[in-house]
């Protein structure tokens, strides 16, 4: 969907760049997300009050690294995300989903750290969330409005 004219023109140095705000929005560079909400005029121009978002599962190594280092996967920060993608490349999400024990080959991931990562990513989490995003409601910080598309 195209941006409202006022939004597209409000920043001549970076056309189409705007601020979005909402609960539990993902952060990180190179993340692609679909946002839905209501445009509101604020002190600094038009902003999107996000009522729904969906993060696309990345297919590139850079996208996977951004996804893993975002605040969506607890226990993995930017450095660890880089190490995981450096080791497994585009197969990183597959490894997390199907053979997470292979993460133990990465310096900085201990058995305890792996358990924490699995608590948030979980066995089969990628497929579970894809089939039933409302399962995210089971995680602290995710509510019905965050995961629903209504």
PDB file of C-alpha atoms in Angstrom:
ATOM      1  CA  UNK A   1       0.000   0.000   0.000  1.00  0.00           C
ATOM      2  CA  UNK A   2       1.284   3.467  -0.788  1.00  0.00           C
ATOM      3  CA  UNK A   3       2.066   5.990   1.887  1.00  0.00           C
ATOM      4  CA  UNK A   4      -0.276   8.945   2.338  1.00  0.00           C
ATOM      5  CA  UNK A   5       1.015  11.967   0.422  1.00  0.00           C
ATOM      6  CA  UNK A   6       1.663  13.913   3.633  1.00  0.00           C
ATOM      7  CA  UNK A   7       3.871  11.116   4.954  1.00  0.00           C
ATOM      8  CA  UNK A   8       5.798  10.610   1.720  1.00  0.00           C
ATOM      9  CA  UNK A   9       6.626  14.328   1.561  1.00  0.00           C
ATOM     10  CA  UNK A  10       7.282  15.093   5.240  1.00  0.00           C
ATOM     11  CA  UNK A  11      10.987  14.243   5.072  1.00  0.00           C
ATOM     12  CA  UNK A  12      12.501  15.538   1.797  1.00  0.00           C
ATOM     13  CA  UNK A  13      15.961  14.138   2.644  1.00  0.00           C
ATOM     14  CA  UNK A  14      14.553  10.619   3.156  1.00  0.00           C
ATOM     15  CA  UNK A  15      11.219  10.318   1.316  1.00  0.00           C
ATOM     16  CA  UNK A  16       8.975   7.589   2.637  1.00  0.00           C
ATOM     17  CA  UNK A  17      10.785   7.288   5.971  1.00  0.00           C
ATOM     18  CA  UNK A  18       8.445   7.611   8.935  1.00  0.00           C
ATOM     19  CA  UNK A  19       8.162   6.789  12.621  1.00  0.00           C
ATOM     20  CA  UNK A  20       6.052   3.882  13.810  1.00  0.00           C
ATOM     21  CA  UNK A  21       5.116   3.149  17.390  1.00  0.00           C
ATOM     22  CA  UNK A  22       3.282   0.359  19.155  1.00  0.00           C
ATOM     23  CA  UNK A  23       3.616  -2.439  21.669  1.00  0.00           C
ATOM     24  CA  UNK A  24       6.476  -4.944  21.254  1.00  0.00           C
ATOM     25  CA  UNK A  25       7.475  -3.756  17.778  1.00  0.00           C
ATOM     26  CA  UNK A  26      10.545  -5.574  16.480  1.00  0.00           C
ATOM     27  CA  UNK A  27      13.760  -3.611  16.206  1.00  0.00           C
ATOM     28  CA  UNK A  28      16.826  -4.145  14.086  1.00  0.00           C
ATOM     29  CA  UNK A  29      18.154  -3.260  10.703  1.00  0.00           C
ATOM     30  CA  UNK A  30      17.309  -5.320   7.621  1.00  0.00           C
ATOM     31  CA  UNK A  31      14.077  -6.686   9.106  1.00  0.00           C
ATOM     32  CA  UNK A  32      11.153  -6.662   6.739  1.00  0.00           C
ATOM     33  CA  UNK A  33       7.788  -6.278   8.383  1.00  0.00           C
ATOM     34  CA  UNK A  34       4.224  -5.599   7.400  1.00  0.00           C
ATOM     35  CA  UNK A  35       2.676  -2.877   9.552  1.00  0.00           C
ATOM     36  CA  UNK A  36      -0.960  -1.975   9.929  1.00  0.00           C
ATOM     37  CA  UNK A  37      -2.352   0.844  11.981  1.00  0.00           C
ATOM     38  CA  UNK A  38      -3.657   4.366  11.974  1.00  0.00           C
ATOM     39  CA  UNK A  39      -1.793   7.480  10.821  1.00  0.00           C
ATOM     40  CA  UNK A  40      -1.688  10.175  13.473  1.00  0.00           C
ATOM     41  CA  UNK A  41      -0.262  13.667  13.272  1.00  0.00           C
ATOM     42  CA  UNK A  42       2.125  14.299  16.119  1.00  0.00           C
ATOM     43  CA  UNK A  43       4.687  16.849  17.169  1.00  0.00           C
ATOM     44  CA  UNK A  44       7.197  15.516  14.610  1.00  0.00           C
ATOM     45  CA  UNK A  45       4.842  14.855  11.697  1.00  0.00           C
ATOM     46  CA  UNK A  46       2.726  11.865  10.766  1.00  0.00           C
ATOM     47  CA  UNK A  47       3.435   8.630  12.630  1.00  0.00           C
ATOM     48  CA  UNK A  48       1.930   5.179  12.310  1.00  0.00           C
ATOM     49  CA  UNK A  49       0.224   3.918  15.471  1.00  0.00           C
ATOM     50  CA  UNK A  50       0.756   0.197  14.822  1.00  0.00           C
ATOM     51  CA  UNK A  51      -2.054  -2.147  15.810  1.00  0.00           C
ATOM     52  CA  UNK A  52      -0.713  -5.190  13.922  1.00  0.00           C
ATOM     53  CA  UNK A  53       2.637  -6.250  12.548  1.00  0.00           C
ATOM     54  CA  UNK A  54       4.036  -9.307  10.879  1.00  0.00           C
ATOM     55  CA  UNK A  55       7.758  -9.932  10.442  1.00  0.00           C
ATOM     56  CA  UNK A  56       8.612 -11.788   7.269  1.00  0.00           C
ATOM     57  CA  UNK A  57      10.808 -14.823   7.850  1.00  0.00           C
ATOM     58  CA  UNK A  58      14.043 -13.763   6.145  1.00  0.00           C
ATOM     59  CA  UNK A  59      15.636 -15.785   3.358  1.00  0.00           C
ATOM     60  CA  UNK A  60      19.045 -14.087   3.113  1.00  0.00           C
ATOM     61  CA  UNK A  61      21.980 -14.397   5.503  1.00  0.00           C
ATOM     62  CA  UNK A  62      21.793 -10.665   6.321  1.00  0.00           C
ATOM     63  CA  UNK A  63      18.057 -10.914   6.947  1.00  0.00           C
ATOM     64  CA  UNK A  64      18.462 -13.973   9.162  1.00  0.00           C
ATOM     65  CA  UNK A  65      21.171 -12.211  11.160  1.00  0.00           C
ATOM     66  CA  UNK A  66      18.895  -9.181  11.618  1.00  0.00           C
ATOM     67  CA  UNK A  67      16.010 -11.445  12.672  1.00  0.00           C
ATOM     68  CA  UNK A  68      18.130 -13.343  15.200  1.00  0.00           C
ATOM     69  CA  UNK A  69      19.697 -10.200  16.648  1.00  0.00           C
ATOM     70  CA  UNK A  70      16.354  -8.433  16.990  1.00  0.00           C
ATOM     71  CA  UNK A  71      14.552  -8.500  20.305  1.00  0.00           C
ATOM     72  CA  UNK A  72      12.189 -11.163  18.948  1.00  0.00           C
ATOM     73  CA  UNK A  73      14.519 -14.025  19.907  1.00  0.00           C
ATOM     74  CA  UNK A  74      15.575 -13.659  23.541  1.00  0.00           C
ATOM     75  CA  UNK A  75      19.038 -14.917  24.386  1.00  0.00           C
ATOM     76  CA  UNK A  76      20.599 -14.036  21.029  1.00  0.00           C
ATOM     77  CA  UNK A  77      22.130 -10.606  20.557  1.00  0.00           C
ATOM     78  CA  UNK A  78      23.925  -9.074  17.584  1.00  0.00           C
ATOM     79  CA  UNK A  79      27.311 -10.727  18.243  1.00  0.00           C
ATOM     80  CA  UNK A  80      25.864 -14.200  18.743  1.00  0.00           C
ATOM     81  CA  UNK A  81      23.541 -13.787  15.754  1.00  0.00           C
ATOM     82  CA  UNK A  82      26.557 -12.912  13.605  1.00  0.00           C
ATOM     83  CA  UNK A  83      28.428 -16.006  14.832  1.00  0.00           C
ATOM     84  CA  UNK A  84      25.438 -18.271  14.138  1.00  0.00           C
ATOM     85  CA  UNK A  85      24.942 -16.929  10.611  1.00  0.00           C
ATOM     86  CA  UNK A  86      28.685 -17.000   9.954  1.00  0.00           C
ATOM     87  CA  UNK A  87      28.695 -20.720  10.843  1.00  0.00           C
ATOM     88  CA  UNK A  88      25.385 -21.859   9.310  1.00  0.00           C
ATOM     89  CA  UNK A  89      24.484 -19.169   6.752  1.00  0.00           C
ATOM     90  CA  UNK A  90      21.014 -19.445   5.237  1.00  0.00           C
ATOM     91  CA  UNK A  91      20.485 -22.705   7.142  1.00  0.00           C
ATOM     92  CA  UNK A  92      20.647 -20.927  10.529  1.00  0.00           C
ATOM     93  CA  UNK A  93      16.881 -20.982  11.134  1.00  0.00           C
ATOM     94  CA  UNK A  94      16.753 -24.644  10.096  1.00  0.00           C
ATOM     95  CA  UNK A  95      19.517 -25.433  12.600  1.00  0.00           C
ATOM     96  CA  UNK A  96      17.680 -23.548  15.370  1.00  0.00           C
ATOM     97  CA  UNK A  97      14.485 -25.371  14.512  1.00  0.00           C
ATOM     98  CA  UNK A  98      15.677 -28.924  13.845  1.00  0.00           C
ATOM     99  CA  UNK A  99      19.204 -29.441  15.205  1.00  0.00           C
ATOM    100  CA  UNK A 100      19.773 -26.783  17.897  1.00  0.00           C
ATOM    101  CA  UNK A 101      22.472 -28.883  19.556  1.00  0.00           C
ATOM    102  CA  UNK A 102      24.743 -27.856  16.652  1.00  0.00           C
ATOM    103  CA  UNK A 103      24.812 -24.362  18.203  1.00  0.00           C
ATOM    104  CA  UNK A 104      27.115 -25.791  20.882  1.00  0.00           C
ATOM    105  CA  UNK A 105      29.906 -25.683  18.270  1.00  0.00           C
ATOM    106  CA  UNK A 106      29.779 -21.882  18.399  1.00  0.00           C
ATOM    107  CA  UNK A 107      32.070 -20.141  20.881  1.00  0.00           C
ATOM    108  CA  UNK A 108      29.928 -18.449  23.526  1.00  0.00           C
ATOM    109  CA  UNK A 109      27.042 -20.919  23.474  1.00  0.00           C
ATOM    110  CA  UNK A 110      27.060 -23.194  26.485  1.00  0.00           C
ATOM    111  CA  UNK A 111      24.478 -25.813  27.419  1.00  0.00           C
ATOM    112  CA  UNK A 112      22.806 -23.232  29.685  1.00  0.00           C
ATOM    113  CA  UNK A 113      22.736 -20.587  26.938  1.00  0.00           C
ATOM    114  CA  UNK A 114      21.318 -23.141  24.486  1.00  0.00           C
ATOM    115  CA  UNK A 115      18.521 -23.960  26.935  1.00  0.00           C
ATOM    116  CA  UNK A 116      17.634 -20.251  27.215  1.00  0.00           C
ATOM    117  CA  UNK A 117      17.599 -19.857  23.439  1.00  0.00           C
ATOM    118  CA  UNK A 118      15.399 -22.942  23.073  1.00  0.00           C
ATOM    119  CA  UNK A 119      12.967 -21.589  25.682  1.00  0.00           C
ATOM    120  CA  UNK A 120      12.291 -18.646  23.345  1.00  0.00           C
ATOM    121  CA  UNK A 121      12.815 -20.260  19.954  1.00  0.00           C
ATOM    122  CA  UNK A 122      11.770 -23.759  20.988  1.00  0.00           C
ATOM    123  CA  UNK A 123      11.674 -26.987  19.093  1.00  0.00           C
ATOM    124  CA  UNK A 124       9.731 -26.477  15.919  1.00  0.00           C
ATOM    125  CA  UNK A 125       8.870 -22.878  16.864  1.00  0.00           C
ATOM    126  CA  UNK A 126       9.236 -21.599  13.317  1.00  0.00           C
ATOM    127  CA  UNK A 127       6.603 -24.035  12.030  1.00  0.00           C
ATOM    128  CA  UNK A 128       4.339 -23.747  15.074  1.00  0.00           C
ATOM    129  CA  UNK A 129       4.215 -19.951  14.825  1.00  0.00           C
ATOM    130  CA  UNK A 130       3.736 -20.053  11.067  1.00  0.00           C
ATOM    131  CA  UNK A 131       0.754 -22.409  11.449  1.00  0.00           C
ATOM    132  CA  UNK A 132      -0.717 -20.782  14.565  1.00  0.00           C
ATOM    133  CA  UNK A 133       0.641 -17.305  15.364  1.00  0.00           C
ATOM    134  CA  UNK A 134      -1.652 -17.079  18.405  1.00  0.00           C
ATOM    135  CA  UNK A 135       0.760 -19.441  20.186  1.00  0.00           C
ATOM    136  CA  UNK A 136       2.922 -16.329  20.614  1.00  0.00           C
ATOM    137  CA  UNK A 137       0.381 -15.229  23.231  1.00  0.00           C
ATOM    138  CA  UNK A 138       1.988 -17.838  25.492  1.00  0.00           C
ATOM    139  CA  UNK A 139       5.179 -15.740  25.627  1.00  0.00           C
ATOM    140  CA  UNK A 140       5.406 -12.835  28.054  1.00  0.00           C
ATOM    141  CA  UNK A 141       5.084  -9.559  26.177  1.00  0.00           C
ATOM    142  CA  UNK A 142       2.928 -10.905  23.377  1.00  0.00           C
ATOM    143  CA  UNK A 143      -0.791 -10.293  23.616  1.00  0.00           C
ATOM    144  CA  UNK A 144      -3.773 -10.968  21.406  1.00  0.00           C
ATOM    145  CA  UNK A 145      -3.554  -7.570  19.712  1.00  0.00           C
ATOM    146  CA  UNK A 146       0.131  -8.088  18.972  1.00  0.00           C
ATOM    147  CA  UNK A 147      -0.342 -11.394  17.162  1.00  0.00           C
ATOM    148  CA  UNK A 148      -3.817 -11.025  15.647  1.00  0.00           C
ATOM    149  CA  UNK A 149      -4.520  -9.442  12.321  1.00  0.00           C
ATOM    150  CA  UNK A 150      -7.872  -8.050  13.373  1.00  0.00           C
TER     151      UNK A 150
END
